[in-house]
Amino acid sequence: MRTRGSGPRTAKSVSGELQLLPGGVDEGRCLVSEDGSQAHVGQDSDYKAQRPAPEPGLIESLALAKDALDHSGVRWIEQDGCEADDVIATLATATRADGRAVDIMTTDKDYIQLLADPSVRLLNKGLAMECRYTGGEHVLPRYGVLAEQWPDFRALMGDPADNIPGIRGVGAKTAARLLTDARRLENTPASELRPTWTQQWPQALRWREMIKLDTKTDLPDELLTASPTAPLPKAPPVLEALGLW
């Protein structure tokens, strides 16, 4: 039986949300819904402008997803006017200030910049077990730059997911070469730049600021706890309890 105007798509969306939650985590957990950053759009109206509208029913299913998280004992936050990336970065930074290690489950490479802290890791459950975790020690061998250089690197080569085009003619290898010896955009020698790159450099500086994560987003107090999350229930009992099964 299904109630509250739900249907197969709603049940599937909520079930998918629950199945994404990582198991075996012994710290408090927080799930974030993204509302979009007006500050970044103000810097560049093309920012994320290429992203399609949500599928029909997806926004409506969010209320039920929150109910499912509450039922599962998972903390969540929804913050108007800011990016989920910035909320997560702020929570990760606050957690590290308390001396706790942080794992962020994501496929978003923007979080690589947080790996400058050796106690922060990224978890991608879509990869083979031995490759699921990415730490700061993996960044230089993989990309040719340090974690703290990631915003400079992406500003040069571009980020299609966020509609940031990058410097025309600069790919990953060239971007890494320009940033050799831990350089930042400000101290890249002008002698190494083509004239067309020099013309685009002010844009690259602006793109870098858009790529940087804000670790000081204003969030409610006492959002984080030091209490372990209880073992997560399987999706079917939660869906049944909510009348979606």
mmCIF file of C-alpha atoms in Angstrom:
data_model
loop_
_atom_site.group_PDB
_atom_site.id
_atom_site.type_symbol
_atom_site.label_atom_id
_atom_site.label_comp_id
_atom_site.label_asym_id
_atom_site.label_seq_id
_atom_site.Cartn_x
_atom_site.Cartn_y
_atom_site.Cartn_z
ATOM 1 C CA MET A 1 0.000 0.000 0.000
ATOM 2 C CA ARG A 2 1.181 3.547 -0.744
ATOM 3 C CA THR A 3 -0.107 6.648 0.976
ATOM 4 C CA ARG A 4 0.462 10.418 1.076
ATOM 5 C CA GLY A 5 0.261 10.704 -2.702
ATOM 6 C CA SER A 6 3.369 8.601 -3.255
ATOM 7 C CA GLY A 7 4.074 6.321 -6.169
ATOM 8 C CA PRO A 8 6.701 3.931 -7.503
ATOM 9 C CA ARG A 9 9.081 6.776 -8.412
ATOM 10 C CA THR A 10 8.831 8.291 -4.913
ATOM 11 C CA ALA A 11 9.473 4.944 -3.223
ATOM 12 C CA LYS A 12 12.412 4.327 -5.548
ATOM 13 C CA SER A 13 13.883 7.777 -4.838
ATOM 14 C CA VAL A 14 13.659 7.349 -1.065
ATOM 15 C CA SER A 15 15.010 3.792 -1.265
ATOM 16 C CA GLY A 16 17.943 5.024 -3.355
ATOM 17 C CA GLU A 17 18.672 7.749 -0.795
ATOM 18 C CA LEU A 18 18.795 5.196 2.013
ATOM 19 C CA GLN A 19 20.973 2.782 0.066
ATOM 20 C CA LEU A 20 23.525 5.530 -0.557
ATOM 21 C CA LEU A 21 24.196 5.882 3.159
ATOM 22 C CA PRO A 22 27.571 4.409 4.105
ATOM 23 C CA GLY A 23 27.688 1.521 6.528
ATOM 24 C CA GLY A 24 30.253 0.907 9.220
ATOM 25 C CA VAL A 25 30.774 4.549 10.143
ATOM 26 C CA ASP A 26 31.302 5.105 13.848
ATOM 27 C CA GLU A 27 30.832 8.877 13.990
ATOM 28 C CA GLY A 28 27.758 11.098 13.866
ATOM 29 C CA ARG A 29 26.439 11.409 10.317
ATOM 30 C CA CYS A 30 24.957 14.358 8.467
ATOM 31 C CA LEU A 31 23.266 14.322 5.053
ATOM 32 C CA VAL A 32 23.024 17.589 3.125
ATOM 33 C CA SER A 33 20.497 18.729 0.511
ATOM 34 C CA GLU A 34 21.768 21.336 -1.950
ATOM 35 C CA ASP A 35 19.820 24.522 -2.530
ATOM 36 C CA GLY A 36 22.341 26.393 -4.691
ATOM 37 C CA SER A 37 24.638 29.317 -3.999
ATOM 38 C CA GLN A 38 23.408 32.735 -5.027
ATOM 39 C CA ALA A 39 26.863 34.130 -4.174
ATOM 40 C CA HIS A 40 28.523 31.987 -6.855
ATOM 41 C CA VAL A 41 25.845 32.785 -9.409
ATOM 42 C CA GLY A 42 26.481 36.450 -8.638
ATOM 43 C CA GLN A 43 30.139 35.970 -9.550
ATOM 44 C CA ASP A 44 29.305 34.309 -12.863
ATOM 45 C CA SER A 45 25.801 33.893 -14.265
ATOM 46 C CA ASP A 46 26.973 30.850 -16.264
ATOM 47 C CA TYR A 47 27.851 28.951 -13.081
ATOM 48 C CA LYS A 48 26.044 25.567 -13.253
ATOM 49 C CA ALA A 49 23.636 27.121 -15.770
ATOM 50 C CA GLN A 50 23.894 24.060 -18.025
ATOM 51 C CA ARG A 51 22.435 21.650 -15.474
ATOM 52 C CA PRO A 52 19.016 20.265 -16.418
ATOM 53 C CA ALA A 53 15.906 20.745 -14.316
ATOM 54 C CA PRO A 54 15.218 18.003 -11.737
ATOM 55 C CA GLU A 55 13.231 15.005 -12.925
ATOM 56 C CA PRO A 56 9.473 15.189 -12.253
ATOM 57 C CA GLY A 57 8.686 14.119 -8.719
ATOM 58 C CA LEU A 58 12.253 14.378 -7.425
ATOM 59 C CA ILE A 59 11.753 17.603 -5.459
ATOM 60 C CA GLU A 60 8.469 16.312 -4.057
ATOM 61 C CA SER A 61 10.218 13.156 -2.805
ATOM 62 C CA LEU A 62 12.679 15.160 -0.683
ATOM 63 C CA ALA A 63 10.171 15.591 2.160
ATOM 64 C CA LEU A 64 9.743 11.817 2.352
ATOM 65 C CA ALA A 65 13.506 11.329 2.140
ATOM 66 C CA LYS A 66 13.900 13.560 5.209
ATOM 67 C CA ASP A 67 11.261 11.500 7.021
ATOM 68 C CA ALA A 68 13.213 8.369 6.121
ATOM 69 C CA LEU A 69 16.448 9.863 7.465
ATOM 70 C CA ASP A 70 14.730 10.879 10.697
ATOM 71 C CA HIS A 71 13.325 7.366 11.060
ATOM 72 C CA SER A 72 16.838 5.950 10.509
ATOM 73 C CA GLY A 73 18.426 8.258 13.087
ATOM 74 C CA VAL A 74 20.511 10.104 10.496
ATOM 75 C CA ARG A 75 21.055 13.829 11.023
ATOM 76 C CA TRP A 76 20.560 16.119 8.034
ATOM 77 C CA ILE A 77 20.618 19.805 7.218
ATOM 78 C CA GLU A 78 18.988 21.911 4.536
ATOM 79 C CA GLN A 79 20.435 25.399 4.216
ATOM 80 C CA ASP A 80 18.885 27.985 1.901
ATOM 81 C CA GLY A 81 21.145 30.146 -0.255
ATOM 82 C CA CYS A 82 24.344 28.120 -0.036
ATOM 83 C CA GLU A 83 25.964 25.119 -1.684
ATOM 84 C CA ALA A 84 25.914 21.674 -0.165
ATOM 85 C CA ASP A 85 29.652 21.583 -0.949
ATOM 86 C CA ASP A 86 30.264 24.545 1.360
ATOM 87 C CA VAL A 87 28.094 23.094 4.125
ATOM 88 C CA ILE A 88 30.002 19.805 3.978
ATOM 89 C CA ALA A 89 33.354 21.624 3.891
ATOM 90 C CA THR A 90 32.357 23.634 6.957
ATOM 91 C CA LEU A 91 31.223 20.530 8.832
ATOM 92 C CA ALA A 92 34.418 18.683 7.887
ATOM 93 C CA THR A 93 36.580 21.565 9.089
ATOM 94 C CA ALA A 94 34.668 21.828 12.369
ATOM 95 C CA THR A 95 35.000 18.076 12.904
ATOM 96 C CA ARG A 96 38.741 18.223 12.323
ATOM 97 C CA ALA A 97 38.985 21.076 14.839
ATOM 98 C CA ASP A 98 37.553 18.613 17.371
ATOM 99 C CA GLY A 99 40.349 16.196 16.544
ATOM 100 C CA ARG A 100 38.249 13.640 14.655
ATOM 101 C CA ALA A 101 39.077 12.131 11.270
ATOM 102 C CA VAL A 102 36.634 12.777 8.412
ATOM 103 C CA ASP A 103 35.418 10.609 5.534
ATOM 104 C CA ILE A 104 33.276 12.309 2.880
ATOM 105 C CA MET A 105 31.283 9.992 0.635
ATOM 106 C CA THR A 106 31.276 11.692 -2.771
ATOM 107 C CA THR A 107 32.317 11.481 -6.403
ATOM 108 C CA ASP A 108 32.738 15.279 -6.584
ATOM 109 C CA LYS A 109 36.388 16.161 -7.189
ATOM 110 C CA ASP A 110 35.971 19.662 -5.742
ATOM 111 C CA TYR A 111 36.465 18.058 -2.319
ATOM 112 C CA ILE A 112 40.045 17.125 -3.225
ATOM 113 C CA GLN A 113 41.092 20.539 -1.914
ATOM 114 C CA LEU A 114 40.121 19.388 1.600
ATOM 115 C CA LEU A 115 42.683 16.578 1.379
ATOM 116 C CA ALA A 116 45.422 19.019 2.312
ATOM 117 C CA ASP A 117 44.489 17.777 5.782
ATOM 118 C CA PRO A 118 45.892 14.222 6.071
ATOM 119 C CA SER A 119 42.996 13.169 8.310
ATOM 120 C CA VAL A 120 40.366 13.835 5.626
ATOM 121 C CA ARG A 121 39.530 11.172 3.025
ATOM 122 C CA LEU A 122 37.052 10.860 0.180
ATOM 123 C CA LEU A 123 34.990 7.692 -0.179
ATOM 124 C CA ASN A 124 33.614 6.556 -3.539
ATOM 125 C CA LYS A 125 31.584 3.366 -3.061
ATOM 126 C CA GLY A 126 31.324 2.929 -6.820
ATOM 127 C CA LEU A 127 34.980 1.916 -7.066
ATOM 128 C CA ALA A 128 36.689 -1.367 -6.244
ATOM 129 C CA MET A 129 37.299 -1.847 -2.524
ATOM 130 C CA GLU A 130 41.037 -1.165 -2.733
ATOM 131 C CA CYS A 131 40.440 2.112 -4.599
ATOM 132 C CA ARG A 132 37.469 3.505 -2.678
ATOM 133 C CA TYR A 133 39.375 5.885 -0.430
ATOM 134 C CA THR A 134 41.333 8.885 -1.686
ATOM 135 C CA GLY A 135 43.680 10.713 0.673
ATOM 136 C CA GLY A 136 46.038 13.620 0.267
ATOM 137 C CA GLU A 137 48.919 11.261 -0.523
ATOM 138 C CA HIS A 138 47.144 10.164 -3.717
ATOM 139 C CA VAL A 139 46.661 13.620 -5.232
ATOM 140 C CA LEU A 140 50.173 14.513 -6.441
ATOM 141 C CA PRO A 141 50.904 11.136 -8.111
ATOM 142 C CA ARG A 142 47.470 11.132 -9.744
ATOM 143 C CA TYR A 143 47.131 14.740 -10.909
ATOM 144 C CA GLY A 144 50.585 16.337 -10.649
ATOM 145 C CA VAL A 145 49.475 18.996 -8.138
ATOM 146 C CA LEU A 146 48.986 19.215 -4.388
ATOM 147 C CA ALA A 147 45.543 19.110 -2.789
ATOM 148 C CA GLU A 148 45.764 22.777 -1.810
ATOM 149 C CA GLN A 149 46.401 23.674 -5.478
ATOM 150 C CA TRP A 150 43.187 22.002 -6.641
ATOM 151 C CA PRO A 151 41.169 25.237 -7.160
ATOM 152 C CA ASP A 152 44.027 26.705 -9.241
ATOM 153 C CA PHE A 153 44.309 23.453 -11.226
ATOM 154 C CA ARG A 154 40.597 23.258 -11.999
ATOM 155 C CA ALA A 155 40.404 26.951 -12.851
ATOM 156 C CA LEU A 156 43.064 26.400 -15.514
ATOM 157 C CA MET A 157 41.719 23.183 -17.057
ATOM 158 C CA GLY A 158 38.020 23.848 -16.440
ATOM 159 C CA ASP A 159 35.207 21.987 -14.706
ATOM 160 C CA PRO A 160 32.371 21.005 -17.072
ATOM 161 C CA ALA A 161 30.155 19.899 -14.162
ATOM 162 C CA ASP A 162 30.041 23.500 -12.895
ATOM 163 C CA ASN A 163 30.108 25.096 -16.379
ATOM 164 C CA ILE A 164 33.593 26.546 -15.817
ATOM 165 C CA PRO A 165 35.339 26.475 -19.224
ATOM 166 C CA GLY A 166 38.938 26.949 -18.078
ATOM 167 C CA ILE A 167 41.745 28.533 -20.072
ATOM 168 C CA ARG A 168 41.440 27.713 -23.751
ATOM 169 C CA GLY A 169 44.141 25.224 -24.778
ATOM 170 C CA VAL A 170 45.091 24.194 -21.218
ATOM 171 C CA GLY A 171 44.506 20.564 -20.244
ATOM 172 C CA ALA A 172 45.463 18.598 -17.164
ATOM 173 C CA LYS A 173 49.139 18.120 -18.100
ATOM 174 C CA THR A 174 49.679 21.769 -19.010
ATOM 175 C CA ALA A 175 47.855 22.965 -15.888
ATOM 176 C CA ALA A 176 50.075 20.744 -13.706
ATOM 177 C CA ARG A 177 53.200 22.058 -15.458
ATOM 178 C CA LEU A 178 52.169 25.679 -14.908
ATOM 179 C CA LEU A 179 51.631 24.934 -11.210
ATOM 180 C CA THR A 180 54.885 23.016 -10.702
ATOM 181 C CA ASP A 181 56.814 23.610 -7.449
ATOM 182 C CA ALA A 182 53.544 24.323 -5.583
ATOM 183 C CA ARG A 183 52.883 27.524 -7.546
ATOM 184 C CA ARG A 184 49.566 29.307 -7.403
ATOM 185 C CA LEU A 185 48.005 31.371 -10.182
ATOM 186 C CA GLU A 186 49.475 34.578 -8.768
ATOM 187 C CA ASN A 187 53.085 33.428 -9.047
ATOM 188 C CA THR A 188 52.987 31.566 -12.343
ATOM 189 C CA PRO A 189 55.762 33.200 -14.462
ATOM 190 C CA ALA A 190 54.363 35.359 -17.243
ATOM 191 C CA SER A 191 57.107 34.023 -19.510
ATOM 192 C CA GLU A 192 55.400 30.603 -19.467
ATOM 193 C CA LEU A 193 52.037 31.949 -20.600
ATOM 194 C CA ARG A 194 50.785 32.336 -24.143
ATOM 195 C CA PRO A 195 49.329 35.770 -24.952
ATOM 196 C CA THR A 196 45.808 34.320 -25.115
ATOM 197 C CA TRP A 197 46.297 32.709 -21.686
ATOM 198 C CA THR A 198 47.431 36.027 -20.221
ATOM 199 C CA GLN A 199 44.240 37.644 -21.514
ATOM 200 C CA GLN A 200 42.155 34.971 -19.786
ATOM 201 C CA TRP A 201 44.118 34.996 -16.521
ATOM 202 C CA PRO A 202 41.740 37.400 -14.700
ATOM 203 C CA GLN A 203 38.905 34.993 -15.536
ATOM 204 C CA ALA A 204 40.935 32.089 -14.148
ATOM 205 C CA LEU A 205 41.399 33.978 -10.885
ATOM 206 C CA ARG A 206 37.635 34.485 -10.650
ATOM 207 C CA TRP A 207 36.939 30.836 -11.482
ATOM 208 C CA ARG A 208 39.360 29.747 -8.767
ATOM 209 C CA GLU A 209 37.427 31.698 -6.150
ATOM 210 C CA MET A 210 34.238 30.002 -7.318
ATOM 211 C CA ILE A 211 35.847 26.557 -7.051
ATOM 212 C CA LYS A 212 37.204 27.177 -3.553
ATOM 213 C CA LEU A 213 35.025 25.634 -0.853
ATOM 214 C CA ASP A 214 33.787 27.902 1.911
ATOM 215 C CA THR A 215 34.750 26.331 5.235
ATOM 216 C CA LYS A 216 33.070 29.065 7.287
ATOM 217 C CA THR A 217 29.436 28.788 6.221
ATOM 218 C CA ASP A 218 27.070 29.984 8.929
ATOM 219 C CA LEU A 219 25.414 26.833 10.291
ATOM 220 C CA PRO A 220 23.254 26.073 13.337
ATOM 221 C CA ASP A 221 25.068 25.374 16.594
ATOM 222 C CA GLU A 222 25.265 21.841 17.989
ATOM 223 C CA LEU A 223 24.776 20.293 14.565
ATOM 224 C CA LEU A 224 27.691 17.915 15.078
ATOM 225 C CA THR A 225 27.787 15.377 17.873
ATOM 226 C CA ALA A 226 30.477 13.018 19.123
ATOM 227 C CA SER A 227 27.933 10.228 19.545
ATOM 228 C CA PRO A 228 28.147 7.264 17.145
ATOM 229 C CA THR A 229 25.207 6.761 14.826
ATOM 230 C CA ALA A 230 23.146 3.682 15.630
ATOM 231 C CA PRO A 231 23.346 0.821 13.098
ATOM 232 C CA LEU A 232 21.340 1.802 10.040
ATOM 233 C CA PRO A 233 18.162 -0.144 9.245
ATOM 234 C CA LYS A 234 17.640 -1.744 5.856
ATOM 235 C CA ALA A 235 15.583 0.248 3.364
ATOM 236 C CA PRO A 236 12.472 -2.013 3.209
ATOM 237 C CA PRO A 237 11.451 -1.642 6.905
ATOM 238 C CA VAL A 238 11.856 2.145 6.660
ATOM 239 C CA LEU A 239 9.749 2.327 3.505
ATOM 240 C CA GLU A 240 7.085 0.156 5.139
ATOM 241 C CA ALA A 241 7.039 2.340 8.262
ATOM 242 C CA LEU A 242 6.499 5.414 6.072
ATOM 243 C CA GLY A 243 3.713 3.753 4.106
ATOM 244 C CA LEU A 244 5.762 3.622 0.905
ATOM 245 C CA TRP A 245 6.097 -0.142 0.631
#
